Coordinates of C-alpha atoms in Angstrom, one line a residue:
M1 CA -113.7 93.5 -14.3
D2 CA -111.2 90.5 -14.4
M3 CA -109.7 91.0 -11.2
N4 CA -108.2 87.7 -11.3
G5 CA -106.2 88.4 -14.8
L6 CA -105.1 91.7 -13.3
F7 CA -103.7 90.2 -9.9
R8 CA -102.0 87.3 -11.7
K9 CA -98.5 87.8 -11.1
Y10 CA -99.3 89.0 -7.6
H11 CA -101.7 86.3 -7.1
I12 CA -98.6 83.4 -7.7
R13 CA -96.6 85.2 -5.6
L14 CA -99.0 84.9 -2.6
I15 CA -99.7 81.5 -3.7
W16 CA -96.1 80.4 -3.0
E17 CA -96.3 82.2 0.5
G18 CA -98.8 80.2 1.1
I19 CA -97.4 76.8 0.1
L20 CA -94.3 77.9 2.0
K21 CA -96.2 78.3 5.6
S22 CA -98.5 75.6 4.9
A23 CA -95.3 73.6 4.7
V24 CA -93.8 75.2 7.8
Y25 CA -96.6 74.2 10.1
G26 CA -96.6 70.7 8.9
F27 CA -93.5 70.1 9.1
I28 CA -94.1 71.0 12.8
A29 CA -96.5 68.4 13.1
G30 CA -94.7 65.7 10.9
F31 CA -91.5 66.1 13.4
A32 CA -93.8 66.1 16.4
V33 CA -95.4 63.2 15.5
N34 CA -91.9 61.6 14.4
F35 CA -90.0 62.4 17.8
V36 CA -93.0 60.8 19.8
I37 CA -93.1 57.6 18.0
A38 CA -89.6 57.2 17.7
F39 CA -89.2 58.1 21.5
V40 CA -91.8 55.8 22.5
T41 CA -90.7 52.7 20.4
W42 CA -87.2 53.5 21.7
F43 CA -88.3 52.0 25.0
T44 CA -89.7 48.4 23.4
V45 CA -88.3 45.9 21.2
F46 CA -90.1 46.8 18.5
N47 CA -87.8 48.9 15.5
G48 CA -89.7 52.1 15.0
F49 CA -87.4 53.5 12.7
W50 CA -89.6 53.3 9.4
L51 CA -92.9 54.0 11.0
A52 CA -91.9 57.1 13.0
I53 CA -90.6 58.2 9.3
C54 CA -93.5 57.3 7.4
A55 CA -96.1 58.9 10.2
G56 CA -94.0 61.8 10.1
L57 CA -94.4 62.4 6.6
G58 CA -97.6 61.5 6.2
V59 CA -99.0 64.2 9.4
A60 CA -96.8 66.8 7.6
A61 CA -98.3 65.9 4.3
V62 CA -102.1 66.2 5.6
T63 CA -101.4 69.0 7.8
A64 CA -99.7 71.3 5.2
T65 CA -102.6 70.6 2.5
A66 CA -105.2 71.4 5.1
L67 CA -103.7 74.3 6.0
Y68 CA -103.3 75.6 2.4
F69 CA -106.8 74.9 1.7
F70 CA -108.6 76.3 4.6
V71 CA -106.1 78.8 6.1
F72 CA -103.2 80.0 3.8
R73 CA -105.0 79.8 -0.1
P74 CA -104.8 83.6 -0.9
T75 CA -108.2 85.2 -1.7
T76 CA -108.9 88.4 -4.3
K77 CA -109.3 90.7 -1.1
Q78 CA -106.3 89.3 0.6
I79 CA -104.4 90.1 -2.4
A80 CA -105.5 93.7 -2.9
E81 CA -104.8 94.2 0.9
R82 CA -100.9 92.9 0.3
I83 CA -100.8 95.3 -2.9
D84 CA -101.9 98.5 -1.1
A85 CA -99.5 97.5 1.8
L86 CA -96.9 98.6 -1.0
G87 CA -97.9 102.3 -0.6
L88 CA -101.3 102.6 -3.0
E89 CA -103.4 104.0 -0.3
E90 CA -106.2 101.1 -0.6
R91 CA -106.7 101.6 -4.3
M92 CA -106.6 98.3 -5.0
I93 CA -109.3 97.4 -2.2
T94 CA -111.7 100.1 -3.5
M95 CA -111.4 98.4 -7.0
N96 CA -112.0 95.1 -6.1
E97 CA -115.2 96.5 -4.1
L98 CA -116.4 98.6 -7.3
K99 CA -115.8 95.7 -9.8
N100 CA -118.8 95.2 -10.8
S101 CA -120.1 98.5 -10.6
T102 CA -120.5 101.0 -14.3
S103 CA -120.7 104.2 -12.4
Y104 CA -118.4 106.9 -13.9
I105 CA -116.4 107.1 -10.6
A106 CA -116.0 103.4 -10.3
M107 CA -114.5 103.6 -13.9
R108 CA -112.3 106.5 -13.3
Q109 CA -111.3 104.8 -9.9
R110 CA -110.3 101.7 -12.0
E111 CA -108.6 103.8 -14.3
D112 CA -106.5 105.2 -11.7
A113 CA -105.8 102.1 -9.7
T114 CA -104.5 100.3 -13.0
A115 CA -102.2 103.1 -13.2
K116 CA -100.9 103.2 -9.9
L117 CA -100.7 99.2 -10.3
G118 CA -98.2 99.3 -13.2
A119 CA -95.9 100.9 -10.9
V120 CA -95.3 98.2 -8.4
T121 CA -93.9 94.5 -8.8
S122 CA -94.8 91.0 -7.5
K123 CA -91.4 90.6 -6.2
Q124 CA -91.8 93.8 -3.5
I125 CA -94.3 91.5 -1.9
K126 CA -92.1 89.6 0.7
F127 CA -92.9 86.3 2.3
C128 CA -94.2 86.9 5.6
V129 CA -93.5 83.7 7.8
S130 CA -93.3 84.1 11.4
V131 CA -89.9 83.7 13.3
A132 CA -91.2 81.7 15.8
S133 CA -92.5 79.0 13.4
V134 CA -89.2 78.6 11.7
V135 CA -87.5 78.3 15.2
A136 CA -90.1 75.5 16.3
V137 CA -89.9 73.4 13.2
A138 CA -85.7 73.6 13.2
V139 CA -86.3 72.6 17.2
L140 CA -88.6 69.9 16.3
A141 CA -86.5 68.9 13.2
V142 CA -83.4 68.1 15.4
F143 CA -85.5 66.3 18.1
G144 CA -87.3 64.2 15.6
I145 CA -84.2 63.2 13.5
G146 CA -82.2 62.8 16.5
M147 CA -84.6 60.4 18.3
T148 CA -85.4 58.6 14.9
T149 CA -81.3 57.9 14.6
V150 CA -81.4 56.7 18.2
T151 CA -84.2 54.3 17.8
E152 CA -82.4 52.7 14.9
L153 CA -79.0 52.5 16.8
S154 CA -81.0 51.0 20.0
A155 CA -82.5 48.3 17.6
K156 CA -79.1 47.3 16.3
G157 CA -77.5 47.4 19.5
V158 CA -75.2 50.2 19.2
V159 CA -76.9 52.1 22.2
P160 CA -79.2 50.9 25.0
P161 CA -82.8 50.8 24.9
G162 CA -84.3 53.5 26.7
H163 CA -85.4 51.4 29.7
E164 CA -82.2 50.8 30.6
V165 CA -81.2 54.5 30.4
V166 CA -84.0 55.6 32.5
D167 CA -84.5 53.5 34.9
P168 CA -81.3 54.1 37.2
I169 CA -82.5 57.8 37.2
L170 CA -86.1 57.0 38.6
P171 CA -86.8 57.7 41.9
D172 CA -85.7 54.9 44.3
K173 CA -88.0 52.6 45.4
F174 CA -88.7 52.3 49.2
Y175 CA -90.1 49.4 51.5
E176 CA -91.5 49.0 55.0
V177 CA -89.4 46.5 57.1
N178 CA -91.5 46.2 60.5
Y179 CA -90.3 44.0 63.6
E180 CA -92.7 42.8 66.4
T181 CA -92.9 40.7 69.6
F182 CA -95.5 38.2 69.7
D183 CA -96.7 35.8 72.9
E184 CA -96.7 32.9 71.1
Q185 CA -98.7 30.7 73.8
N186 CA -101.5 33.3 73.6
E187 CA -101.1 34.8 70.2
I188 CA -101.0 38.4 71.3
V189 CA -98.9 40.8 69.5
G190 CA -96.5 43.2 71.6
L191 CA -96.0 40.7 74.7
G192 CA -93.1 38.6 75.7
G193 CA -90.1 41.1 75.0
M194 CA -89.2 44.1 73.2
I195 CA -87.4 45.3 70.3
E196 CA -83.9 47.0 70.9
Y197 CA -80.6 48.1 69.2
G198 CA -82.5 49.3 66.1
D199 CA -86.1 51.1 65.2
P200 CA -88.9 48.2 64.9
M201 CA -90.3 50.4 62.1
Q202 CA -88.1 51.1 59.2
V203 CA -88.3 52.4 55.7
V204 CA -85.3 51.0 53.5
E205 CA -84.3 51.9 49.8
E206 CA -85.0 48.8 47.4
G207 CA -82.0 46.6 47.6
K208 CA -80.6 48.0 50.6
D209 CA -80.1 46.5 54.2
A210 CA -82.1 47.2 57.2
E211 CA -80.7 48.4 60.3
P212 CA -79.6 45.3 62.9
V213 CA -82.3 44.9 65.5
M214 CA -82.5 42.5 68.6
A215 CA -85.2 41.0 70.7
V216 CA -84.9 40.9 74.1
A217 CA -87.0 38.8 76.6
E218 CA -88.5 40.3 79.3
D219 CA -88.3 38.9 83.0
G220 CA -90.1 35.5 82.6
W221 CA -90.1 35.2 79.2
T222 CA -87.8 33.4 76.7
F223 CA -87.2 34.1 73.0
L224 CA -88.3 31.4 70.8
G225 CA -87.4 32.7 67.1
W226 CA -88.2 35.1 64.3
F227 CA -91.1 34.3 62.0
Y228 CA -92.8 36.1 59.3
E229 CA -96.6 36.9 59.4
D230 CA -97.7 33.3 57.6
G231 CA -95.9 31.6 60.8
E232 CA -92.9 30.4 58.5
P233 CA -89.5 30.7 60.3
A234 CA -87.1 33.2 59.2
S235 CA -83.6 32.7 58.2
D236 CA -81.4 32.2 61.1
S237 CA -84.5 32.3 63.2
E238 CA -82.7 31.2 66.5
N239 CA -80.4 34.3 66.4
P240 CA -82.5 37.2 68.6
A241 CA -79.8 39.6 66.8
R242 CA -80.6 40.0 63.1
Q243 CA -80.2 42.2 60.3
D244 CA -82.3 41.6 57.1
K245 CA -80.7 42.3 53.8
N246 CA -81.1 43.2 50.0
I247 CA -85.0 44.1 50.8
R248 CA -87.1 43.9 47.8
E249 CA -90.6 43.9 49.2
D250 CA -92.5 44.9 52.4
M251 CA -92.0 42.6 55.3
T252 CA -93.0 42.2 59.1
L253 CA -91.3 39.7 61.0
Y254 CA -92.4 38.5 64.9
A255 CA -90.0 38.0 67.6
H256 CA -92.2 34.8 69.2
F257 CA -91.5 34.4 73.3
A258 CA -93.2 32.2 75.5
R259 CA -93.4 32.6 79.3
V260 CA -90.9 30.6 81.6
E261 CA -92.5 28.2 84.0
P262 CA -90.9 28.8 87.5
A263 CA -88.6 26.2 89.1
E264 CA -90.7 24.2 91.9
D265 CA -89.2 25.2 95.2
D266 CA -87.5 22.1 97.1
D267 CA -88.8 23.7 100.2
D268 CA -92.5 23.0 100.6
G269 CA -93.0 25.6 103.1
S270 CA -93.1 23.5 106.3
G271 CA -89.7 24.9 107.3
E272 CA -90.8 28.3 106.8
G273 CA -90.5 29.4 110.3
D274 CA -87.5 27.2 111.1
G275 CA -85.5 29.2 108.2
D276 CA -86.8 32.5 109.4
E277 CA -85.2 31.7 112.8
A278 CA -81.8 30.3 111.1
E279 CA -81.7 33.8 109.4
D280 CA -82.0 35.7 112.7
Q281 CA -79.1 33.5 113.9
P282 CA -75.6 34.5 113.3
Q283 CA -73.2 32.1 111.5
E284 CA -71.1 29.8 113.1
G285 CA -67.8 31.7 113.7
D286 CA -69.1 34.7 113.4
S287 CA -71.0 35.9 116.6
S288 CA -71.9 39.3 115.0
G289 CA -73.3 38.1 111.9
D290 CA -72.1 41.1 109.9
N291 CA -69.0 39.7 108.2
N292 CA -70.4 37.6 105.9
E293 CA -68.5 39.7 102.9
D294 CA -65.0 38.6 104.4
Q295 CA -65.8 34.8 103.6
Q296 CA -64.7 33.3 100.5
P297 CA -66.6 30.9 97.9
G298 CA -66.4 27.2 99.3
S299 CA -66.3 28.2 102.9
S300 CA -68.6 26.3 105.0
A301 CA -70.7 29.4 105.8
G302 CA -74.4 29.6 105.3
G303 CA -74.8 31.2 102.0
Q304 CA -72.0 32.6 99.8
Y305 CA -71.2 35.6 98.0
E306 CA -69.3 36.5 95.1
E307 CA -68.4 39.8 93.4
G308 CA -70.9 40.8 90.7
N309 CA -73.4 38.7 92.7
Y310 CA -72.9 35.8 89.9
I311 CA -75.6 33.6 92.0
K312 CA -78.8 32.1 90.6
D313 CA -81.4 30.3 92.4
G314 CA -80.2 31.5 95.4
N315 CA -77.0 29.4 96.2
T316 CA -75.6 28.6 92.6
Y317 CA -72.6 30.5 91.8
Y318 CA -72.0 30.7 88.1
K319 CA -69.3 33.2 87.3
E320 CA -66.4 30.8 86.4
D321 CA -69.2 28.9 84.1
W322 CA -70.3 32.5 82.6
D323 CA -66.6 33.5 82.0
K324 CA -66.0 30.4 80.1
Y325 CA -69.1 31.1 78.1
Y326 CA -68.5 34.7 77.5
E327 CA -64.9 34.1 76.0
E328 CA -66.3 31.3 73.7
M329 CA -69.0 34.0 72.2
L330 CA -66.1 36.6 71.8
K331 CA -64.3 33.9 69.9
R332 CA -67.0 32.8 68.0
L333 CA -68.1 36.6 67.0
A334 CA -64.1 37.2 66.0
E335 CA -64.1 34.0 63.4
D336 CA -67.8 34.9 62.0
G337 CA -66.7 36.6 58.6
N338 CA -70.4 37.2 58.1
L339 CA -71.0 39.5 61.1
T340 CA -70.9 43.1 60.5
D341 CA -69.0 45.4 63.2
E342 CA -72.6 46.8 64.5
M343 CA -73.8 43.6 64.7
R344 CA -70.9 42.2 66.9
Q345 CA -71.5 45.3 68.7
I346 CA -75.2 44.5 69.5
I347 CA -74.6 40.9 70.5
E348 CA -71.5 41.9 72.9
D349 CA -73.8 44.8 74.5
Y350 CA -76.6 42.0 74.5
F351 CA -74.6 39.5 76.5
K352 CA -73.3 42.7 78.8
I353 CA -77.1 43.0 79.9
I354 CA -77.7 39.7 80.6
E355 CA -74.6 39.3 82.6

């Protein structure tokens, strides 16, 4: 029995359904490729407008053709099943299975099935395309066409390229800024002083400023300057207070210190005993030896005392010189427009420490 001739009009209906399904899934693949190529070329100087369109159409055509011939092309059995779904209670399936049989029962079954088939039309077979696939092709079409348009506009300079849009929203870069002390004479890290008024180990966002720091020498040491790891002096290296700005890379700076050689004592020790004896004796004009605090600067008393103990080397009063330099320092801080308020405060605190 010629089943193809009997099912012809239903077969054509299902062929169109298979073509429709193949096209839907083909466009899903095509628009996906179209979007990817357009998105990638948006970040480059290459104009990917036509490449995205041609690649998308090519992938859609190949995918749809392959799907039709290998997945959605209707067979005689599938046609019979779809017709039976209209209420023929598996008559078409049975007739297809017995199409080569010459038995009486098979002949009567075919006669009954053929009569029932005349009661249904091909238009009663509805196209079956999943809602999910239709939604997917619609969404991808919007993204693909939209991204292709953006790529073309970017190539013409109407909209910025991808890297200019994405870079500002990417996570910020951070760099390590470390400050160390260094004994220049013995080449030992960690000797000679300390880092104060700031964190010696900092993590700074790219382009931002590091926290201000200050290198303070220990007793018996002197500050020499700031140097990089390779030994090159840093900018404004002679200033113990510094603030590195616009950080763009990891960096380590070393505050170099050197020991201060003690001054030679004018007393060679030969008069040590006499000196001790003199200390035990009361000063002239003061029999008790307990009223040194009443003496004024410049008196003939053996030893000088001033408020704040501004004495160095045991006998030099430097209060007036200190006040002069301190006022000069405050004047320079006020006139220096490059210093921040925080840096000014650090320098003032440093001078108060060494006062």
